[in-house]
Tab-separated table of C-alpha atoms in Angstrom:
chain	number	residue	atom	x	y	z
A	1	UNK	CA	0.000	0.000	0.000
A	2	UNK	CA	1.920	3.254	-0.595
A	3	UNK	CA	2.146	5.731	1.801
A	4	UNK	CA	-0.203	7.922	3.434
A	5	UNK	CA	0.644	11.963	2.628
A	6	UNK	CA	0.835	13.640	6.119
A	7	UNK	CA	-0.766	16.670	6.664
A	8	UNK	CA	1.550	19.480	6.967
A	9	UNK	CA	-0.567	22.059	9.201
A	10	UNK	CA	0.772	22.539	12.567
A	11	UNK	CA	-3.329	22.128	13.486
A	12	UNK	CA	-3.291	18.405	12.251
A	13	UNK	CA	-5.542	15.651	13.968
A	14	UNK	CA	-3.925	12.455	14.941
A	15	UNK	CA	-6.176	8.768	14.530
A	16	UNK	CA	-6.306	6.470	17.665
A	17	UNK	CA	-3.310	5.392	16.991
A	18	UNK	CA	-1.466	8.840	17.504
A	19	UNK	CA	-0.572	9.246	13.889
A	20	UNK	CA	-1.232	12.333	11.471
A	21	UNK	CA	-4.937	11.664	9.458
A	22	UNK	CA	-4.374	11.497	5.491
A	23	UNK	CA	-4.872	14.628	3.640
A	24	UNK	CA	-7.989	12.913	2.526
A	25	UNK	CA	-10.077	13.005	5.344
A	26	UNK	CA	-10.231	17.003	5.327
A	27	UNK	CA	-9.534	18.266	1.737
A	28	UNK	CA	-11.933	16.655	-0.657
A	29	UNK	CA	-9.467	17.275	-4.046
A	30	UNK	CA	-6.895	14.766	-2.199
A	31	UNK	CA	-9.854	12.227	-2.185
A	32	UNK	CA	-10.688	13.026	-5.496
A	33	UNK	CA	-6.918	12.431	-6.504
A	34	UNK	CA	-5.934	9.400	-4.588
A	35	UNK	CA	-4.875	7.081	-7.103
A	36	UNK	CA	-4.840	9.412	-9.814
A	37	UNK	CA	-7.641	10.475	-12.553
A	38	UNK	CA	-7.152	8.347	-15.625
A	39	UNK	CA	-6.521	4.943	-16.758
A	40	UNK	CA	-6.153	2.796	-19.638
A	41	UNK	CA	-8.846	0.945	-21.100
A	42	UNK	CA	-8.852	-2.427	-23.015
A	43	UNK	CA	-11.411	-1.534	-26.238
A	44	UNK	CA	-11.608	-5.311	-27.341
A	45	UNK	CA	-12.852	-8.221	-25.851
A	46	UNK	CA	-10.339	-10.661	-23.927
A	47	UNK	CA	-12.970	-13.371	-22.911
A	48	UNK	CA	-10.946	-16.866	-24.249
A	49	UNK	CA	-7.735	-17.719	-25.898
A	50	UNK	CA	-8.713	-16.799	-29.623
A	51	UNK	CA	-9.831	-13.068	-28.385
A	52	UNK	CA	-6.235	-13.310	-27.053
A	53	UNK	CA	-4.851	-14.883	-30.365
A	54	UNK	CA	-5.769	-11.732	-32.114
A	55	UNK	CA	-4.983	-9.482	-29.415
A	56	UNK	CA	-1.721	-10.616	-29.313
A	57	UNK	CA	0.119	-13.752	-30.821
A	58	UNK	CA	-0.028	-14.398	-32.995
A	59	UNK	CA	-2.811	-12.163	-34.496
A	60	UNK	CA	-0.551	-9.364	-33.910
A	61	UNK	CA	2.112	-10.248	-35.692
A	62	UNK	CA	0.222	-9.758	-39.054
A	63	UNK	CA	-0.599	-6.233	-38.323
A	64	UNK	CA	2.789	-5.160	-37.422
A	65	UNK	CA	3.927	-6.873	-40.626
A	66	UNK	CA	1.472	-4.908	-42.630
A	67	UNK	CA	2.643	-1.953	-40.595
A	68	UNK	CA	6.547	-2.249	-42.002
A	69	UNK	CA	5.385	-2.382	-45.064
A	70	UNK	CA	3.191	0.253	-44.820
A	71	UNK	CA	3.766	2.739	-42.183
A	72	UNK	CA	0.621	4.940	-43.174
A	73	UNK	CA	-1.289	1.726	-41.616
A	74	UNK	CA	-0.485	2.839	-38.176
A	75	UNK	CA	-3.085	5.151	-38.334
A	76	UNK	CA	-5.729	2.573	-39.254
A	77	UNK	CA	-4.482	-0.402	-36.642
A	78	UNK	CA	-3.642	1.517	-33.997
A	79	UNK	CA	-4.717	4.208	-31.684
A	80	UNK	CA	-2.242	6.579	-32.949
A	81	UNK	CA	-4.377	8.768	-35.124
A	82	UNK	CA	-6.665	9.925	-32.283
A	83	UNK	CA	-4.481	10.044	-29.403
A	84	UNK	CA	-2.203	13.326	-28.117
A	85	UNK	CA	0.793	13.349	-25.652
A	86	UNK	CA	0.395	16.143	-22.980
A	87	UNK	CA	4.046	17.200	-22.893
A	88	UNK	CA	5.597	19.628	-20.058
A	89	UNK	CA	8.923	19.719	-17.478
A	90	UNK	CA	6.741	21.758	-14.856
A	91	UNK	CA	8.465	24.722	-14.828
A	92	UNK	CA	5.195	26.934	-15.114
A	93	UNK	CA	2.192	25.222	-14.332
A	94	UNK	CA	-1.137	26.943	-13.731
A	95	UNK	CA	-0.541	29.629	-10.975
A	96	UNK	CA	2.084	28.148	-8.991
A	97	UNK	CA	5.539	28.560	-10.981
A	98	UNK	CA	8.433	26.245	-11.408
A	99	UNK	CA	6.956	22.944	-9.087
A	100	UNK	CA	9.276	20.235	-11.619
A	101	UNK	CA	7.915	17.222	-13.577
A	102	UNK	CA	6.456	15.023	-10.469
A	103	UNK	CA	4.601	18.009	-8.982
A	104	UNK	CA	2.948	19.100	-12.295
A	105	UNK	CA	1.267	15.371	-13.059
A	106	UNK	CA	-1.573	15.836	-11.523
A	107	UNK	CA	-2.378	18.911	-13.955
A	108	UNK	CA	-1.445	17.061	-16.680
A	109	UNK	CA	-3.931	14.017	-15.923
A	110	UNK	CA	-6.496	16.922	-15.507
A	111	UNK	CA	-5.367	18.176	-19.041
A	112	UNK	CA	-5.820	14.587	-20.190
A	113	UNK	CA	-9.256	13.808	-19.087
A	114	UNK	CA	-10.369	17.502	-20.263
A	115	UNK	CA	-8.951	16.310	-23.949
A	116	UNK	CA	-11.330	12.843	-23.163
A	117	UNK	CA	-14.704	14.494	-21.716
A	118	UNK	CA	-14.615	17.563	-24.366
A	119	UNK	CA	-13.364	16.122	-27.330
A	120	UNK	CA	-13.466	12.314	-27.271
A	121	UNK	CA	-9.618	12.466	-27.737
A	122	UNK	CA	-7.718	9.840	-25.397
A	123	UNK	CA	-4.502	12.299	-24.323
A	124	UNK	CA	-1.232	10.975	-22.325
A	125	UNK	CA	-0.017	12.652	-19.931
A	126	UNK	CA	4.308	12.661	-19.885
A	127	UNK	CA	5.940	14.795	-17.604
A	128	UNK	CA	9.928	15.306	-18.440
A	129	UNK	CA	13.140	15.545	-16.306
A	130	UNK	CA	14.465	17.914	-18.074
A	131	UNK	CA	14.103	21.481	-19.070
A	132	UNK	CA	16.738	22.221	-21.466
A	133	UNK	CA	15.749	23.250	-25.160
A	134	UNK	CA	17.559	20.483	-26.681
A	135	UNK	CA	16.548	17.930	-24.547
A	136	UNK	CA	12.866	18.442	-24.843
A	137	UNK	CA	12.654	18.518	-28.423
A	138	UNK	CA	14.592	15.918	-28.858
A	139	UNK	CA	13.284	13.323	-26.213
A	140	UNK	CA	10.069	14.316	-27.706
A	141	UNK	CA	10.608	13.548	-31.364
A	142	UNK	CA	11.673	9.989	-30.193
A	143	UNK	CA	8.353	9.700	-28.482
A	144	UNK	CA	6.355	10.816	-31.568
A	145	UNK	CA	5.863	7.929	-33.520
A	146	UNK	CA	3.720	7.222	-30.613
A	147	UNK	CA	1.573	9.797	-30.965
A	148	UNK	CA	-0.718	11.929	-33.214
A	149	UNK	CA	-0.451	15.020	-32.201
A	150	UNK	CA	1.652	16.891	-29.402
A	151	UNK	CA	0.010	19.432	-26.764
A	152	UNK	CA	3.112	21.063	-24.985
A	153	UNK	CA	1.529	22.332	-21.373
A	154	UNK	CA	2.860	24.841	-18.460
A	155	UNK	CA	6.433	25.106	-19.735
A	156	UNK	CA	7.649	28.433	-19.092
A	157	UNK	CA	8.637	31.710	-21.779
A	158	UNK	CA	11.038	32.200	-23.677
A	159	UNK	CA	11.575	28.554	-24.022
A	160	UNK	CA	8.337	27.318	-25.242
A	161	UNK	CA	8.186	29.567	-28.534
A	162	UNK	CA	11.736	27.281	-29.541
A	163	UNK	CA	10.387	24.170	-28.146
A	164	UNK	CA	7.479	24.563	-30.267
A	165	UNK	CA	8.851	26.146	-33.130
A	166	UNK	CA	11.426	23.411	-33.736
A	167	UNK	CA	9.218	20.899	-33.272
A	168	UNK	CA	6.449	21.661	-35.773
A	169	UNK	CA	9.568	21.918	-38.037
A	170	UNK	CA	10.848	18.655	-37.548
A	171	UNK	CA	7.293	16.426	-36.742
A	172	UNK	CA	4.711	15.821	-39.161
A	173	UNK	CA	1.919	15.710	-36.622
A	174	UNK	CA	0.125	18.669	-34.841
A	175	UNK	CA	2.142	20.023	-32.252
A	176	UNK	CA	0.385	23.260	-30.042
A	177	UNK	CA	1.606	24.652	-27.306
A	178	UNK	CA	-2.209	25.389	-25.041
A	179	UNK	CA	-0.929	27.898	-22.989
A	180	UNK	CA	-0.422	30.367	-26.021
A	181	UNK	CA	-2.842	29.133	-28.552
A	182	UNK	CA	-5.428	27.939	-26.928
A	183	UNK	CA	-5.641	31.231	-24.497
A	184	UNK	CA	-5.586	33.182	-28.000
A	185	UNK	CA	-8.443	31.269	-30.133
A	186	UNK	CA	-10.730	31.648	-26.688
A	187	UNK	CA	-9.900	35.616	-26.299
A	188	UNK	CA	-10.457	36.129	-29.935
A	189	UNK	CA	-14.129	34.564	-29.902
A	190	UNK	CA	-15.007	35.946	-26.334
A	191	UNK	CA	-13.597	39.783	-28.337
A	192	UNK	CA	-15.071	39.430	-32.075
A	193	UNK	CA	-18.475	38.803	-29.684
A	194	UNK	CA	-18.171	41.890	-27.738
A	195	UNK	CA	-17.329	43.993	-30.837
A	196	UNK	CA	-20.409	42.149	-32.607
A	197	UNK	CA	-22.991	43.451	-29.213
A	198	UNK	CA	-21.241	46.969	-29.531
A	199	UNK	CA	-21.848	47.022	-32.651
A	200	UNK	CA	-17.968	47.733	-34.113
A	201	UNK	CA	-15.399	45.611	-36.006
A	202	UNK	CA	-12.578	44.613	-34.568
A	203	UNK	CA	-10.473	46.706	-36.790
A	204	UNK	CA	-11.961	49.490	-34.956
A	205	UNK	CA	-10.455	48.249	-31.880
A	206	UNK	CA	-7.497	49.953	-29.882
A	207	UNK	CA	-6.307	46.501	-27.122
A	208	UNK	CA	-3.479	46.977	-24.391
A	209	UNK	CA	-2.291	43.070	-23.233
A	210	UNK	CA	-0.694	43.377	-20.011
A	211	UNK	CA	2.203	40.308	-20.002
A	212	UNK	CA	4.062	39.249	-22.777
A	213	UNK	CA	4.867	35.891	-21.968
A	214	UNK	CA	3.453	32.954	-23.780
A	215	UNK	CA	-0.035	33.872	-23.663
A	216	UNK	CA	0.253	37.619	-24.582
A	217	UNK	CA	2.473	37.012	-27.338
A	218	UNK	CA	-0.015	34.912	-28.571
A	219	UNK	CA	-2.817	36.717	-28.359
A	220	UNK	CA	-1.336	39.490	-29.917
A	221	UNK	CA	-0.253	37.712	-32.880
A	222	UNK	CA	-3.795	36.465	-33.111
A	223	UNK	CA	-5.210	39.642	-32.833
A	224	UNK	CA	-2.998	41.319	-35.693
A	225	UNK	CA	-4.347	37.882	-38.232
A	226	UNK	CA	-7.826	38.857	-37.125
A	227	UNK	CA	-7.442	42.529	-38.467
A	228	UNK	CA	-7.241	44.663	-34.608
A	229	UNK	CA	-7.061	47.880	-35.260
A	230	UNK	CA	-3.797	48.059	-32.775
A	231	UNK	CA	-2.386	46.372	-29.760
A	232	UNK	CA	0.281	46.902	-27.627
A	233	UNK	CA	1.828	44.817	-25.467
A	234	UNK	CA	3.095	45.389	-21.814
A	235	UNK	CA	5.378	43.641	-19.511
A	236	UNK	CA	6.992	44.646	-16.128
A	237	UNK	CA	9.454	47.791	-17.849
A	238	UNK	CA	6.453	49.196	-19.490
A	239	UNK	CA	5.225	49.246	-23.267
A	240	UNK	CA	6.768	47.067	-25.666
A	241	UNK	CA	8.346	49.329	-28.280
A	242	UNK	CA	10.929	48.731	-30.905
A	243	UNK	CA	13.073	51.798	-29.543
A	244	UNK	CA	13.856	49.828	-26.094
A	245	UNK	CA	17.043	48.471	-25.729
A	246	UNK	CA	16.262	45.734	-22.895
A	247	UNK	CA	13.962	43.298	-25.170
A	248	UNK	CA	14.453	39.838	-25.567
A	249	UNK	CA	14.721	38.172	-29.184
A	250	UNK	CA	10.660	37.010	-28.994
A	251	UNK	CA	10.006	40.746	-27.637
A	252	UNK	CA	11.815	42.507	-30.530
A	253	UNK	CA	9.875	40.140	-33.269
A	254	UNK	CA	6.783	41.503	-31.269
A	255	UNK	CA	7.984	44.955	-31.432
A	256	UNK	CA	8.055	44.823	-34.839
A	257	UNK	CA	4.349	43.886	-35.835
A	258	UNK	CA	2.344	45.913	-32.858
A	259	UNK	CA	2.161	49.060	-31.141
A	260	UNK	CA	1.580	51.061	-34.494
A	261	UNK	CA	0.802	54.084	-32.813
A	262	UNK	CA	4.511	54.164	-30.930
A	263	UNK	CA	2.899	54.292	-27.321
A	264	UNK	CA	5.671	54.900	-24.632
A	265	UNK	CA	5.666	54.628	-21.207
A	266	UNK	CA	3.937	52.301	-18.729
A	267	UNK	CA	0.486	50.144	-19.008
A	268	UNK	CA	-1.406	52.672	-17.302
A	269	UNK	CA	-0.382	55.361	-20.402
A	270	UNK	CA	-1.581	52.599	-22.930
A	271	UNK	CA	-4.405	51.909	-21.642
A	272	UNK	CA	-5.607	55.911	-21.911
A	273	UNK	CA	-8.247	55.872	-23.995
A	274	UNK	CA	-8.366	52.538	-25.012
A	275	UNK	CA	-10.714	50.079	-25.974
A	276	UNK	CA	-9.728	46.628	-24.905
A	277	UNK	CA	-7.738	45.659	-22.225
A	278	UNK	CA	-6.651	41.816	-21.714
A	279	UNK	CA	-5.022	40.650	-18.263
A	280	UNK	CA	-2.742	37.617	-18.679
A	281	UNK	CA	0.057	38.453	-16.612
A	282	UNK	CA	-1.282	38.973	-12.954
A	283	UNK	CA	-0.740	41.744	-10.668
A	284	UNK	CA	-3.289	44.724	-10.368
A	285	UNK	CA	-4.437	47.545	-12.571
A	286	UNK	CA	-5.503	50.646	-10.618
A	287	UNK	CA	-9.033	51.801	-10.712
A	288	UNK	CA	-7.847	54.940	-12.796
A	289	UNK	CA	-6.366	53.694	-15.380
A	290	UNK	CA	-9.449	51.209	-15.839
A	291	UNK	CA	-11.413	54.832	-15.707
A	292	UNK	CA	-9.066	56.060	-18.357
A	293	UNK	CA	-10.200	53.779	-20.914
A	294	UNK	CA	-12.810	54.495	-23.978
A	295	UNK	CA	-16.517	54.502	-23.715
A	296	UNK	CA	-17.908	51.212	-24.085
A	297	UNK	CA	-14.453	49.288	-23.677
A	298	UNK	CA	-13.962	45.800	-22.675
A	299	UNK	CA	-11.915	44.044	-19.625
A	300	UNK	CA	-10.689	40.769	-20.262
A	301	UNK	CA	-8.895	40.437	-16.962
A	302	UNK	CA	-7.895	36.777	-17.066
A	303	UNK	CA	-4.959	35.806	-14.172
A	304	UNK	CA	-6.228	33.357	-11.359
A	305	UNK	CA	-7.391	33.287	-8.618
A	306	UNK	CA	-6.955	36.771	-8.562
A	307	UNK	CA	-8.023	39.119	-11.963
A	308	UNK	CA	-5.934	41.961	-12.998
A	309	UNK	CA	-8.994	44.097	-12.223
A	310	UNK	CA	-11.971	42.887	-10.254
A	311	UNK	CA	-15.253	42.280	-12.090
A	312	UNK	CA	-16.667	44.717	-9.518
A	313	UNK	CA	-14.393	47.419	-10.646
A	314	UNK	CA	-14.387	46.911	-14.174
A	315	UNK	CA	-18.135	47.196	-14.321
A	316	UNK	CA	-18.342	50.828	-13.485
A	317	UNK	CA	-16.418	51.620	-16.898
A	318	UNK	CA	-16.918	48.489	-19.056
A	319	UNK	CA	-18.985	47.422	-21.621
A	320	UNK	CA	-17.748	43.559	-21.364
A	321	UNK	CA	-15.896	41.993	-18.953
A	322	UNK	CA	-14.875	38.444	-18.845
A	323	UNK	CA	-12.098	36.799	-16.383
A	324	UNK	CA	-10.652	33.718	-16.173
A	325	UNK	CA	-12.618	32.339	-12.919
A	326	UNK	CA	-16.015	29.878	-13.474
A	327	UNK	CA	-17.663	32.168	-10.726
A	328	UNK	CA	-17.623	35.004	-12.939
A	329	UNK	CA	-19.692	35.503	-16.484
A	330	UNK	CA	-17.438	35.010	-19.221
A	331	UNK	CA	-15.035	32.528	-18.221
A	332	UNK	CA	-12.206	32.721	-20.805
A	333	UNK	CA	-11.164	28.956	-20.705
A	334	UNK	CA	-8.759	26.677	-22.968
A	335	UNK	CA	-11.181	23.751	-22.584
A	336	UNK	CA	-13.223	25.852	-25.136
A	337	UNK	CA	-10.357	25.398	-27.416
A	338	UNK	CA	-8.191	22.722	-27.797
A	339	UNK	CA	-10.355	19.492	-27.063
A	340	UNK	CA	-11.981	21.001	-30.479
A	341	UNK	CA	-8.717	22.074	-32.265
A	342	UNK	CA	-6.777	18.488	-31.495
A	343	UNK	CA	-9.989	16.925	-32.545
A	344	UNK	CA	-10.360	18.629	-35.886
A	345	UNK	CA	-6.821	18.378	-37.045
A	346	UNK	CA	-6.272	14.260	-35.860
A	347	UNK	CA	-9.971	13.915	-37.790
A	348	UNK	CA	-8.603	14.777	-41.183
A	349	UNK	CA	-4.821	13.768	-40.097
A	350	UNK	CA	-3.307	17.209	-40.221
A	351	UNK	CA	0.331	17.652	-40.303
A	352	UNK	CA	0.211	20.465	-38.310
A	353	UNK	CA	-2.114	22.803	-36.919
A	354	UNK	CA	-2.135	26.212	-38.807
A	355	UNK	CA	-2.905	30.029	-38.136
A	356	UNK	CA	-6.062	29.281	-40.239
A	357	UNK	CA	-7.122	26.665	-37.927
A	358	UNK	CA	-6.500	28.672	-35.625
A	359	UNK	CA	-8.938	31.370	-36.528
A	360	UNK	CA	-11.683	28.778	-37.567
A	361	UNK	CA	-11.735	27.151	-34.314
A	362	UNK	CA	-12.061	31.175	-32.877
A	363	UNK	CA	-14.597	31.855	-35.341
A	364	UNK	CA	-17.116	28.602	-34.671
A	365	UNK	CA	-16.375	29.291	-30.594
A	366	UNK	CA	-17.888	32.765	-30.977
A	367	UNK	CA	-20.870	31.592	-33.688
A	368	UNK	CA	-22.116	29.089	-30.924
A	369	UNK	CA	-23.418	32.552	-28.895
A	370	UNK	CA	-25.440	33.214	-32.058
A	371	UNK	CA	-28.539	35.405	-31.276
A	372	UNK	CA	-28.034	34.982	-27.828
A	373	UNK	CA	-25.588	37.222	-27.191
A	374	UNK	CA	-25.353	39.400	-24.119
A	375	UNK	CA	-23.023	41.318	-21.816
A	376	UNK	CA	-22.697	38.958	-19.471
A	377	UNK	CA	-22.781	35.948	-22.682
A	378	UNK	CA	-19.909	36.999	-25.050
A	379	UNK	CA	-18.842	33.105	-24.459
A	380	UNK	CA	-20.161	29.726	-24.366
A	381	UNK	CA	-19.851	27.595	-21.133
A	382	UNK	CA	-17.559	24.671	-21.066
A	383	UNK	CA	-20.043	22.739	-20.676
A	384	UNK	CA	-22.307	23.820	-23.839
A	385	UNK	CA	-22.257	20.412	-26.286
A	386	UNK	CA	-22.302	22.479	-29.181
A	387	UNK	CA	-19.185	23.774	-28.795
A	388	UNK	CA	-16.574	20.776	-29.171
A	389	UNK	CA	-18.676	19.405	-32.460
A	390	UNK	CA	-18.495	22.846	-33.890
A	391	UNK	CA	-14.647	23.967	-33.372
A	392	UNK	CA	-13.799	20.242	-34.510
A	393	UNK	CA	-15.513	20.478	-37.872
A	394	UNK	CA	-14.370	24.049	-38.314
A	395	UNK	CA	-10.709	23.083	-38.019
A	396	UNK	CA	-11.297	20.035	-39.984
A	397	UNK	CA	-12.057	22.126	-43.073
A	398	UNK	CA	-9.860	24.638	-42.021
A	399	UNK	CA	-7.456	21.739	-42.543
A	400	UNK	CA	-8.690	20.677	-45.968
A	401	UNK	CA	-9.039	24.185	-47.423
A	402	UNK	CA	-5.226	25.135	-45.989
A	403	UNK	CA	-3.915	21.506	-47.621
A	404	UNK	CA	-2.466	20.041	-44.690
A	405	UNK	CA	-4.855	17.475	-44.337
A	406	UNK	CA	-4.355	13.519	-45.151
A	407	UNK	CA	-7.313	12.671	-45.128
C-alpha cells in the first residue's frame, strides 16, 4: 500500500493510533486524486484464448507486418491517429511557478481527461526531467511515432516559442503549445463577440495586453491575423516598443508587428483611452487607469485566482468583462479550445495545426453565442455540447481548405 501523505498544518488531527490523518479526510481534491484520474482501457474483448490470439500472438504479428510495409497503416491499426501526448517539465504550471515534472502530473492528468470528456480524444499525460531546449525537443521527437499530435503544457517563456517552433519543423503531426494558442483562439471569440454586441469591427479596436509571456504574445499575434485595429503589449518595464534596448529576441519580433501608434511609457499610459484591455500576466491595474479607458471598452482580466482588475471594478467603466474564474460571467477557458482544435486536425490527419485553424476554431467558438448574445454571454460555457462538435468540424475544413490534411 503506498504511503499515506501527512498533513503538513501545525493544526493536524492524529487517529487512535497517535498518527497524522491522510490529507484525505479534510480536503476533498486529495480524495478526489488518490490514485490518480485516468486509466487505460482495453477496447476489445479478452474473454478466451482466440480473443487473445488476435490481441496478441499471434494475431498481432500480421498487423505489425502490414505496418513495415506500410507505415501509413499505423493510423488505421492503432490508436495513434486519435491520441495526443500532454508534454511539459513543470516549470510553469497553472498559478504556482516552477513545481518540476512530479509536482505538475496531476495537472497534466487533468489536461488529459479535459482532452477525453470535451473532445473524445484519449490524451497521455508525460511529464519530463528535463528542461533544457535540446533535450525536450529531442526526447520528444523519439516519443512521436507514438503519438498523433503533441500538446506542450505549463512550460515556461522564452523557451516554449523554440520548443514549439522546432518541433512543428521537424514532426509531421500537430504540435500546439495550449498555454499560447489555446488562451488566444478563446480571447479572440469571447472579443469578435463583444465587438459584434457593440456594434464595431474589430479593426476598430485599440487593445493593451498586459504580459508578454506565452499567452500575450499569442494573443497578440492572433489579434494582428484577425485585423485589430492596434495592440500593444506590456510587460513589467512598461510598453513594448521597438526603440527599447532591454527586449528579448521574442520581444523585438513583437515589437516589430504591434504598437503602431509608438505608445511609450507604462500600461497605465496605454491603456488611456483605449478600448480593450486583456489581463494575462497577474498583478493589479488601478481603478484609474481602468477609468481612463474608452466609452464602451472591454476588460478581459484573465490571471487566477486573482483578476488583474476585479469584475466589480471593471463594471463601473466596461462594456464587457470576462475573467478567467467559473464564478464570474465570461469565463475565458482553454477547454473551449483545444479538445476542439486536437480533434479537428487528428480527424482529417493534419500535419500540423495552422494560423487558419486557428482562426476557424475562434470563429465557430464565438458563432455558438449566435442570437443569444449578451453582456454577461460573449462566451459559451464549457459545458455547452455544441461547442466541441463545432470547433472540430471548423478546423477540420480549415485543414482541408489550408492543404495540410491527409485525409
Amino acid at each position: 500500500m503506498a504511503a499515506e501523505i501527512v498533513n503538513p498544518r501545525s493544526d493536524s488531527t492524529t487517529d487512535q493510533d497517535g498518527g497524522a490523518e491522510p490529507l484525505d479526510s479534510f480536503d476533498p481534491a486529495f480524495a478526489l486524486h488518490r490514485g490518480g484520474k485516468m486509466a487505460v482501457q482495453a477496447t476489445v474483448p479478452l474473454r478466451d484464448k482466440d480473443d487473445l490470439s488476435l490481441a496478441y500472438t499471434p494475431g498481432v504479428a500480421r498487423v505489425c507486418t502490414a505496418i513495415a510495409e506500410q507505415p501509413e497503416l499505423v493510423n488505421d491499426y492503432t490508436w495513434k491517429s486519435s491520441v495526443v501526448a500532454v508534454v511539459t517539465d513543470g516549470t510553469a504550471v497553472l498559478g504556482l511557478g516552477d513545481i518540476g515534472p512530479e509536482a505538475s502530473l496531476p495537472v497534466m492528468e487533468g489536461k488529459a481527461i479535459l482532452f477525453k470528456q470535451f473532445g473524445g480524444v484519449d490524451a497521455v499525460p508525460i511529464a519530463l526531467d528535463c528542461t533544457g531546449v535540446d533535450e525536450i525537443v529531442e526526447t520528444v521527437v523519439r516519443l512521436a511515432p507514438s503519438f498523433g499530435g503533441v500538446n506542450l503544457e505549463d512550460i515556461s517563456a522564452p523557451r516554449c516559442f523554440e520548443i514549439e517552433r522546432r518541433l512543428q519543423e521537424r514532426l509531421d503531426i500537430p504540435v500546439f503549445h495550449d498555454d499560447q494558442h489555446g488562451t488566444a483562439v478563446v480571447t479572440l471569440a469571447a472579443l469578435r463577440n463583444a465587438a459584434r454586441l457593440s456594434r464595431r469591427e474589430i479593426g476598430q479596436l485599440r487593445a493593451v495586453i498586459s504580459g508578454a509571456g506565452a499567452a500575450g504574445v499569442a494573443i497578440a499575434k492572433m489579434l494582428v491575423e484577425a485585423g485589430i485595429g492596434d495592440v500593444a503589449l506590456a510587460d513589467r518595464k512598461g510598453i513594448i516598443s521597438a526603440d527599447r534596448d532591454d527586449l528579448t529576441e521574442v520581444k523585438r519580433q513583437v515589437a516589430g508587428f504591434t504598437n503602431k501608434a509608438g505608445l511609450k511609457g507604462t500600461l497605465e499610459d496605454a491603456l488611456a483611452g483605449a478600448d480593450v484591455f486583456i489581463g494575462v500576466s497577474g498583478g493589479t491595474v488601478p481603478e484609474q487607469a481602468v477609468a481612463s479607458m474608452a466609452e464602451g471598452s472591454f476588460v478581459f482580466a484573465m490571471a487566477n485566482p486573482n483578476p488583474e482588475v476585479h469584475p466589480d471594478v471593471a463594471h463601473k467603466y466596461a462594456a464587457v468583462v470576462a475573467t478567467g474564474r467559473s464564478d464570474f460571467p465570461n469565463q475565458i477557458n482553454n477547454v473551449l479550445a483545444f479538445p476542439g482544435i486536437f480533434a479537428g486536425a487528428l480527424q482529417v490527419r493534419a500535419s500540423r495545426i495552422t494560423e487558419g485553424m486557428k482562426i476557424a476554431a475562434a470563429e465557430a467558438l464565438a458563432a455558438v453565442v449566435g442570437d443569444d448574445l449578451a453582456a454577461d454571454y460573449v462566451i459559451p460555457s464549457p459545458f455547452d455540447e455544441r461547442v466541441a462538435p463545432a470547433v472540430t468540424a471548423a478546423v477540420a475544413a480549415a485543414a482541408r481548405a489550408e492543404g495540410v490534411a491527409r485525409r
